[in-house]
Amino acid sequence: MFKIRQRNCMLIATVLILAPCIVILMVLGPELSTEQSLTQRLAECHMRLQYLESMYRARQEDVSLLSQYLGQLQFNNNGSSNVSNVSPPPQSVANFLDALSPEARQLLRNASHVSKAGVSTTSRGFVPVQNIRLPNAYHFLPHLLDDAGSLRPAYLRSKGRCDVSIVLGIPTVHREKQSYLLGTLHNLIENMNEEEQNETLIIVYIGETDLDAVQLIAKQIETSFESHVESGLIDIIAPAPSYYPNFERLRITLNDPLERVKWRSKQNLDFAYLMAYAHAKGTFYVQLEDDILTKRQFITTMKKFALIKSALTKPDQPEWFVLDFCQLGFIGKMFKSAELPYLITYFQMFYNDKPVDWLLTYFIESKVCRTDKDQKHCNQEKAKYWQHFRKSLFQHIGTSSSLKGKVQKLKDKQFGSKVPTFYAHTHNPPAVVKSNIAPYKNFLLKRAYRGESYFWGLLPQPGDLVQFIFEQPTLLRRYLFRSGNSEHPSDRFYNTTVELLPADSLSENSSVWSTYNTTTDGYLVVGSFDSLGVAEALLDPKIGAIKELRLHVHSDSENWALLSEIELQELGNNASNSDTNAAKPRFAAGS
């Protein structure tokens, strides 16, 4: 009896527990089913929206292509003699139609009665075979479709040089603290002979969206290297602002701060644009940075190494993809120009994901590494495609990165011999030297004048002087002062003039008065330090003997002052020491 009563209690309890659950399921069941259905419909709408967005981008691409084609037609109809902005002739109608979407092609053919050669149609409604449309830059960078001129340079200075052996690509931006660009260009050009210059093209890419900043940097280059820009050795290019996406909307990747994500994403896009412009200009392309030093005849060395590696590749062996002339980052990486489109596309696909030097590594690994092999095997295979020159040809000298707050002190230990910090001249005429710029430690002016070291002084102030008072009145042929060095490229003389005091009074009719300005205390102003931190000139013999020569500072400086070379050459004294030093590769401090 007790067991029956216990069983009944259990049944009643079960019913009491299950009944509410059944009621809840009966009530909420349709709602759950409705929610699931709504979720599925939302997902379907979302996918449909993505599809419509892709179709919209395709129509935008058609409009962009049409705009570019019509722009080319208008340009060629108007004519232009400006070499710097010559556009390629318009494509043939058939080739142009191939670039459009099938729908746009069919509409144009219907409207203009243009048919594609070799395609037949029948009255039965046979649909002609259409070309498959492959992804391109507009798929990876859809923001380019927002502006028909997004791939048209905002600034281009070029003489049209092409078919060269080596193209050097140098991306640069405006730097808040200090720029090394002019010093880098000076060092590169100075370490080429005439033959190397004739088979080289240097492309400076200015990655700025502010046209004023672009023109300022371009003006500095054109002023400092006017002859090389005119000869076609240097091209200057800057992208349209619409080439860049909205960097504020980038995905956060690698758990990096947004500012770093923006910086490395922009760098990827800069490299892609620079390579795209360069790939039809020469046989080989070398990626550089705007804060480097190089060695004498580096062009010949790189070209010879590339040709030897190509010639020694056996038919059953893979050809090299990268030749590495520097151990740091992306500096000194050489590619065959014909293979640049692979990298360009890869950078466009993953610009938001990884730094550019990482992407290069992953690209090579994707080509050669196997999932069923270990890292050692991967490295062995990579070495066949990514080959290193025995000693680095480039050294990184910059310390202030283009990323705000980043300090970059990396040095390539494989660069070999240390870049000289000063250049000695031991045949300077006897003189008493002095300055009211306080020297740092043992970097004294008298030691620099004797060729024992360099002069390094604390912050110059307006009115500060560096004086060379000759023991006997001296006839000078030329002077050379070089400020800054490889270790301290920004410690230069800014807004500083070179002045001298004639030993004898000049006649009022002397042509010297019309050639040079004079100071209130009777000194002739014969020159000044240029944007590279160098003051150099030949002196007019009519000046006669000189009692004193001085450097006169006219403004405050945020940096110390360093003289890495002092040469005062007397008239009739062509010292062998001067000739020897003149043949050495120089370092020019960055701007």
PDB file of N, CA and C in Angstrom, residues 406-469:
ATOM      1  N   LYS A 406      58.034  56.246 -32.742  1.00  0.00           N
ATOM      2  CA  LYS A 406      58.861  55.057 -32.938  1.00  0.00           C
ATOM      3  C   LYS A 406      60.305  55.461 -33.192  1.00  0.00           C
ATOM      4  N   VAL A 407      61.212  54.884 -32.433  1.00  0.00           N
ATOM      5  CA  VAL A 407      62.641  55.129 -32.617  1.00  0.00           C
ATOM      6  C   VAL A 407      63.264  53.883 -33.223  1.00  0.00           C
ATOM      7  N   GLN A 408      63.948  54.058 -34.348  1.00  0.00           N
ATOM      8  CA  GLN A 408      64.508  52.938 -35.091  1.00  0.00           C
ATOM      9  C   GLN A 408      66.025  53.044 -35.092  1.00  0.00           C
ATOM     10  N   LYS A 409      66.698  52.194 -34.333  1.00  0.00           N
ATOM     11  CA  LYS A 409      68.155  52.258 -34.231  1.00  0.00           C
ATOM     12  C   LYS A 409      68.835  51.037 -34.839  1.00  0.00           C
ATOM     13  N   LEU A 410      68.108  50.296 -35.693  1.00  0.00           N
ATOM     14  CA  LEU A 410      68.672  49.084 -36.273  1.00  0.00           C
ATOM     15  C   LEU A 410      69.822  49.413 -37.221  1.00  0.00           C
ATOM     16  N   LYS A 411      70.877  48.614 -37.144  1.00  0.00           N
ATOM     17  CA  LYS A 411      72.020  48.737 -38.043  1.00  0.00           C
ATOM     18  C   LYS A 411      72.323  47.366 -38.636  1.00  0.00           C
ATOM     19  N   ASP A 412      72.757  47.362 -39.885  1.00  0.00           N
ATOM     20  CA  ASP A 412      73.097  46.126 -40.564  1.00  0.00           C
ATOM     21  C   ASP A 412      74.556  45.801 -40.293  1.00  0.00           C
ATOM     22  N   LYS A 413      74.785  44.732 -39.543  1.00  0.00           N
ATOM     23  CA  LYS A 413      76.150  44.356 -39.187  1.00  0.00           C
ATOM     24  C   LYS A 413      76.918  43.810 -40.385  1.00  0.00           C
ATOM     25  N   GLN A 414      76.209  43.428 -41.445  1.00  0.00           N
ATOM     26  CA  GLN A 414      76.865  42.894 -42.635  1.00  0.00           C
ATOM     27  C   GLN A 414      77.286  43.991 -43.609  1.00  0.00           C
ATOM     28  N   PHE A 415      77.087  45.249 -43.225  1.00  0.00           N
ATOM     29  CA  PHE A 415      77.429  46.348 -44.134  1.00  0.00           C
ATOM     30  C   PHE A 415      78.928  46.441 -44.374  1.00  0.00           C
ATOM     31  N   GLY A 416      79.705  45.903 -43.446  1.00  0.00           N
ATOM     32  CA  GLY A 416      81.155  45.886 -43.643  1.00  0.00           C
ATOM     33  C   GLY A 416      81.823  47.091 -43.029  1.00  0.00           C
ATOM     34  N   SER A 417      82.747  47.691 -43.791  1.00  0.00           N
ATOM     35  CA  SER A 417      83.541  48.807 -43.271  1.00  0.00           C
ATOM     36  C   SER A 417      82.656  49.944 -42.814  1.00  0.00           C
ATOM     37  N   LYS A 418      83.069  50.529 -41.700  1.00  0.00           N
ATOM     38  CA  LYS A 418      82.287  51.619 -41.107  1.00  0.00           C
ATOM     39  C   LYS A 418      82.358  52.871 -41.967  1.00  0.00           C
ATOM     40  N   VAL A 419      81.227  53.552 -42.095  1.00  0.00           N
ATOM     41  CA  VAL A 419      81.202  54.805 -42.842  1.00  0.00           C
ATOM     42  C   VAL A 419      82.009  55.844 -42.080  1.00  0.00           C
ATOM     43  N   PRO A 420      82.953  56.549 -42.724  1.00  0.00           N
ATOM     44  CA  PRO A 420      83.775  57.537 -42.013  1.00  0.00           C
ATOM     45  C   PRO A 420      82.916  58.613 -41.356  1.00  0.00           C
ATOM     46  N   THR A 421      83.322  59.009 -40.161  1.00  0.00           N
ATOM     47  CA  THR A 421      82.608  60.094 -39.469  1.00  0.00           C
ATOM     48  C   THR A 421      83.199  61.456 -39.796  1.00  0.00           C
ATOM     49  N   PHE A 422      84.392  61.473 -40.415  1.00  0.00           N
ATOM     50  CA  PHE A 422      84.978  62.741 -40.843  1.00  0.00           C
ATOM     51  C   PHE A 422      85.977  62.459 -41.958  1.00  0.00           C
ATOM     52  N   TYR A 423      86.342  63.524 -42.679  1.00  0.00           N
ATOM     53  CA  TYR A 423      87.308  63.432 -43.765  1.00  0.00           C
ATOM     54  C   TYR A 423      88.447  64.399 -43.479  1.00  0.00           C
ATOM     55  N   ALA A 424      89.652  63.842 -43.440  1.00  0.00           N
ATOM     56  CA  ALA A 424      90.817  64.612 -43.003  1.00  0.00           C
ATOM     57  C   ALA A 424      91.459  65.363 -44.157  1.00  0.00           C
ATOM     58  N   HIS A 425      91.843  66.620 -43.891  1.00  0.00           N
ATOM     59  CA  HIS A 425      92.652  67.424 -44.815  1.00  0.00           C
ATOM     60  C   HIS A 425      93.805  68.005 -43.987  1.00  0.00           C
ATOM     61  N   THR A 426      95.007  67.574 -44.301  1.00  0.00           N
ATOM     62  CA  THR A 426      96.172  67.961 -43.500  1.00  0.00           C
ATOM     63  C   THR A 426      96.988  69.085 -44.127  1.00  0.00           C
ATOM     64  N   HIS A 427      96.498  69.615 -45.252  1.00  0.00           N
ATOM     65  CA  HIS A 427      97.248  70.674 -45.930  1.00  0.00           C
ATOM     66  C   HIS A 427      96.554  72.037 -45.820  1.00  0.00           C
ATOM     67  N   ASN A 428      95.679  72.198 -44.834  1.00  0.00           N
ATOM     68  CA  ASN A 428      95.062  73.502 -44.630  1.00  0.00           C
ATOM     69  C   ASN A 428      96.134  74.509 -44.198  1.00  0.00           C
ATOM     70  N   PRO A 429      96.024  75.768 -44.651  1.00  0.00           N
ATOM     71  CA  PRO A 429      97.054  76.766 -44.310  1.00  0.00           C
ATOM     72  C   PRO A 429      97.093  77.037 -42.806  1.00  0.00           C
ATOM     73  N   PRO A 430      98.277  77.378 -42.270  1.00  0.00           N
ATOM     74  CA  PRO A 430      98.390  77.660 -40.825  1.00  0.00           C
ATOM     75  C   PRO A 430      97.431  78.763 -40.398  1.00  0.00           C
ATOM     76  N   ALA A 431      96.723  78.521 -39.302  1.00  0.00           N
ATOM     77  CA  ALA A 431      95.737  79.500 -38.837  1.00  0.00           C
ATOM     78  C   ALA A 431      95.430  79.265 -37.376  1.00  0.00           C
ATOM     79  N   VAL A 432      94.967  80.326 -36.748  1.00  0.00           N
ATOM     80  CA  VAL A 432      94.430  80.237 -35.391  1.00  0.00           C
ATOM     81  C   VAL A 432      92.923  80.038 -35.525  1.00  0.00           C
ATOM     82  N   VAL A 433      92.406  78.987 -34.914  1.00  0.00           N
ATOM     83  CA  VAL A 433      90.971  78.703 -35.048  1.00  0.00           C
ATOM     84  C   VAL A 433      90.308  78.873 -33.687  1.00  0.00           C
ATOM     85  N   LYS A 434      89.109  79.408 -33.702  1.00  0.00           N
ATOM     86  CA  LYS A 434      88.372  79.581 -32.452  1.00  0.00           C
ATOM     87  C   LYS A 434      86.886  79.714 -32.751  1.00  0.00           C
ATOM     88  N   SER A 435      86.079  79.469 -31.742  1.00  0.00           N
ATOM     89  CA  SER A 435      84.620  79.574 -31.896  1.00  0.00           C
ATOM     90  C   SER A 435      83.990  79.782 -30.529  1.00  0.00           C
ATOM     91  N   ASN A 436      82.882  80.525 -30.515  1.00  0.00           N
ATOM     92  CA  ASN A 436      82.134  80.669 -29.269  1.00  0.00           C
ATOM     93  C   ASN A 436      81.037  79.620 -29.139  1.00  0.00           C
ATOM     94  N   ILE A 437      81.058  78.617 -30.052  1.00  0.00           N
ATOM     95  CA  ILE A 437      80.187  77.444 -29.905  1.00  0.00           C
ATOM     96  C   ILE A 437      80.935  76.447 -29.022  1.00  0.00           C
ATOM     97  N   ALA A 438      80.383  76.120 -27.884  1.00  0.00           N
ATOM     98  CA  ALA A 438      81.065  75.259 -26.915  1.00  0.00           C
ATOM     99  C   ALA A 438      81.235  73.858 -27.485  1.00  0.00           C
ATOM    100  N   PRO A 439      82.460  73.327 -27.486  1.00  0.00           N
ATOM    101  CA  PRO A 439      82.687  71.976 -28.024  1.00  0.00           C
ATOM    102  C   PRO A 439      82.219  70.909 -27.043  1.00  0.00           C
ATOM    103  N   TYR A 440      81.895  69.736 -27.595  1.00  0.00           N
ATOM    104  CA  TYR A 440      81.495  68.595 -26.773  1.00  0.00           C
ATOM    105  C   TYR A 440      82.700  67.681 -26.590  1.00  0.00           C
ATOM    106  N   LYS A 441      83.078  67.453 -25.327  1.00  0.00           N
ATOM    107  CA  LYS A 441      84.204  66.596 -24.960  1.00  0.00           C
ATOM    108  C   LYS A 441      85.463  66.991 -25.742  1.00  0.00           C
ATOM    109  N   ASN A 442      86.053  66.022 -26.458  1.00  0.00           N
ATOM    110  CA  ASN A 442      87.322  66.280 -27.123  1.00  0.00           C
ATOM    111  C   ASN A 442      87.153  66.533 -28.622  1.00  0.00           C
ATOM    112  N   PHE A 443      85.935  66.831 -29.041  1.00  0.00           N
ATOM    113  CA  PHE A 443      85.677  67.110 -30.457  1.00  0.00           C
ATOM    114  C   PHE A 443      85.926  68.601 -30.713  1.00  0.00           C
ATOM    115  N   LEU A 444      87.204  68.971 -30.700  1.00  0.00           N
ATOM    116  CA  LEU A 444      87.606  70.368 -30.746  1.00  0.00           C
ATOM    117  C   LEU A 444      87.780  70.855 -32.183  1.00  0.00           C
ATOM    118  N   LEU A 445      87.610  72.170 -32.365  1.00  0.00           N
ATOM    119  CA  LEU A 445      87.739  72.767 -33.686  1.00  0.00           C
ATOM    120  C   LEU A 445      89.167  72.640 -34.213  1.00  0.00           C
ATOM    121  N   LYS A 446      90.163  72.809 -33.342  1.00  0.00           N
ATOM    122  CA  LYS A 446      91.550  72.750 -33.807  1.00  0.00           C
ATOM    123  C   LYS A 446      91.917  71.344 -34.274  1.00  0.00           C
ATOM    124  N   ARG A 447      91.330  70.314 -33.651  1.00  0.00           N
ATOM    125  CA  ARG A 447      91.599  68.948 -34.083  1.00  0.00           C
ATOM    126  C   ARG A 447      90.941  68.666 -35.432  1.00  0.00           C
ATOM    127  N   ALA A 448      89.750  69.223 -35.632  1.00  0.00           N
ATOM    128  CA  ALA A 448      89.082  69.056 -36.923  1.00  0.00           C
ATOM    129  C   ALA A 448      89.860  69.753 -38.031  1.00  0.00           C
ATOM    130  N   TYR A 449      90.413  70.929 -37.736  1.00  0.00           N
ATOM    131  CA  TYR A 449      91.168  71.688 -38.739  1.00  0.00           C
ATOM    132  C   TYR A 449      92.454  70.953 -39.121  1.00  0.00           C
ATOM    133  N   ARG A 450      93.033  70.235 -38.173  1.00  0.00           N
ATOM    134  CA  ARG A 450      94.260  69.482 -38.443  1.00  0.00           C
ATOM    135  C   ARG A 450      93.974  68.109 -39.067  1.00  0.00           C
ATOM    136  N   GLY A 451      92.693  67.734 -39.183  1.00  0.00           N
ATOM    137  CA  GLY A 451      92.339  66.447 -39.772  1.00  0.00           C
ATOM    138  C   GLY A 451      92.411  65.287 -38.814  1.00  0.00           C
ATOM    139  N   GLU A 452      92.302  65.537 -37.514  1.00  0.00           N
ATOM    140  CA  GLU A 452      92.410  64.493 -36.508  1.00  0.00           C
ATOM    141  C   GLU A 452      91.047  63.964 -36.059  1.00  0.00           C
ATOM    142  N   SER A 453      90.005  64.728 -36.231  1.00  0.00           N
ATOM    143  CA  SER A 453      88.678  64.343 -35.773  1.00  0.00           C
ATOM    144  C   SER A 453      87.666  65.268 -36.447  1.00  0.00           C
ATOM    145  N   TYR A 454      86.482  65.348 -35.878  1.00  0.00           N
ATOM    146  CA  TYR A 454      85.492  66.324 -36.340  1.00  0.00           C
ATOM    147  C   TYR A 454      85.158  67.270 -35.197  1.00  0.00           C
ATOM    148  N   PHE A 455      84.664  68.452 -35.574  1.00  0.00           N
ATOM    149  CA  PHE A 455      84.248  69.428 -34.567  1.00  0.00           C
ATOM    150  C   PHE A 455      82.778  69.212 -34.264  1.00  0.00           C
ATOM    151  N   TRP A 456      82.458  69.117 -32.978  1.00  0.00           N
ATOM    152  CA  TRP A 456      81.073  68.892 -32.553  1.00  0.00           C
ATOM    153  C   TRP A 456      80.776  69.848 -31.418  1.00  0.00           C
ATOM    154  N   GLY A 457      79.880  70.800 -31.682  1.00  0.00           N
ATOM    155  CA  GLY A 457      79.579  71.821 -30.696  1.00  0.00           C
ATOM    156  C   GLY A 457      78.131  71.816 -30.254  1.00  0.00           C
ATOM    157  N   LEU A 458      77.894  72.389 -29.089  1.00  0.00           N
ATOM    158  CA  LEU A 458      76.543  72.468 -28.546  1.00  0.00           C
ATOM    159  C   LEU A 458      75.692  73.454 -29.340  1.00  0.00           C
ATOM    160  N   LEU A 459      74.442  73.581 -28.961  1.00  0.00           N
ATOM    161  CA  LEU A 459      73.453  74.330 -29.735  1.00  0.00           C
ATOM    162  C   LEU A 459      73.956  75.706 -30.178  1.00  0.00           C
ATOM    163  N   PRO A 460      74.071  75.944 -31.492  1.00  0.00           N
ATOM    164  CA  PRO A 460      74.501  77.272 -31.970  1.00  0.00           C
ATOM    165  C   PRO A 460      73.403  78.310 -31.730  1.00  0.00           C
ATOM    166  N   GLN A 461      73.835  79.533 -31.534  1.00  0.00           N
ATOM    167  CA  GLN A 461      72.929  80.648 -31.325  1.00  0.00           C
ATOM    168  C   GLN A 461      73.191  81.713 -32.391  1.00  0.00           C
ATOM    169  N   PRO A 462      72.209  82.571 -32.670  1.00  0.00           N
ATOM    170  CA  PRO A 462      72.435  83.652 -33.645  1.00  0.00           C
ATOM    171  C   PRO A 462      73.638  84.499 -33.246  1.00  0.00           C
ATOM    172  N   GLY A 463      74.505  84.776 -34.199  1.00  0.00           N
ATOM    173  CA  GLY A 463      75.699  85.554 -33.947  1.00  0.00           C
ATOM    174  C   GLY A 463      76.936  84.735 -33.625  1.00  0.00           C
ATOM    175  N   ASP A 464      76.764  83.423 -33.416  1.00  0.00           N
ATOM    176  CA  ASP A 464      77.924  82.567 -33.145  1.00  0.00           C
ATOM    177  C   ASP A 464      78.830  82.505 -34.372  1.00  0.00           C
ATOM    178  N   LEU A 465      80.137  82.401 -34.116  1.00  0.00           N
ATOM    179  CA  LEU A 465      81.132  82.405 -35.184  1.00  0.00           C
ATOM    180  C   LEU A 465      82.061  81.203 -35.057  1.00  0.00           C
ATOM    181  N   VAL A 466      82.512  80.705 -36.198  1.00  0.00           N
ATOM    182  CA  VAL A 466      83.616  79.749 -36.277  1.00  0.00           C
ATOM    183  C   VAL A 466      84.685  80.443 -37.115  1.00  0.00           C
ATOM    184  N   GLN A 467      85.803  80.789 -36.497  1.00  0.00           N
ATOM    185  CA  GLN A 467      86.781  81.664 -37.136  1.00  0.00           C
ATOM    186  C   GLN A 467      88.083  80.930 -37.468  1.00  0.00           C
ATOM    187  N   PHE A 468      88.633  81.283 -38.647  1.00  0.00           N
ATOM    188  CA  PHE A 468      89.935  80.783 -39.092  1.00  0.00           C
ATOM    189  C   PHE A 468      90.791  82.009 -39.430  1.00  0.00           C
ATOM    190  N   ILE A 469      91.651  82.389 -38.517  1.00  0.00           N
ATOM    191  CA  ILE A 469      92.484  83.590 -38.647  1.00  0.00           C
ATOM    192  C   ILE A 469      93.875  83.142 -39.104  1.00  0.00           C
TER     193      ILE A 469
END
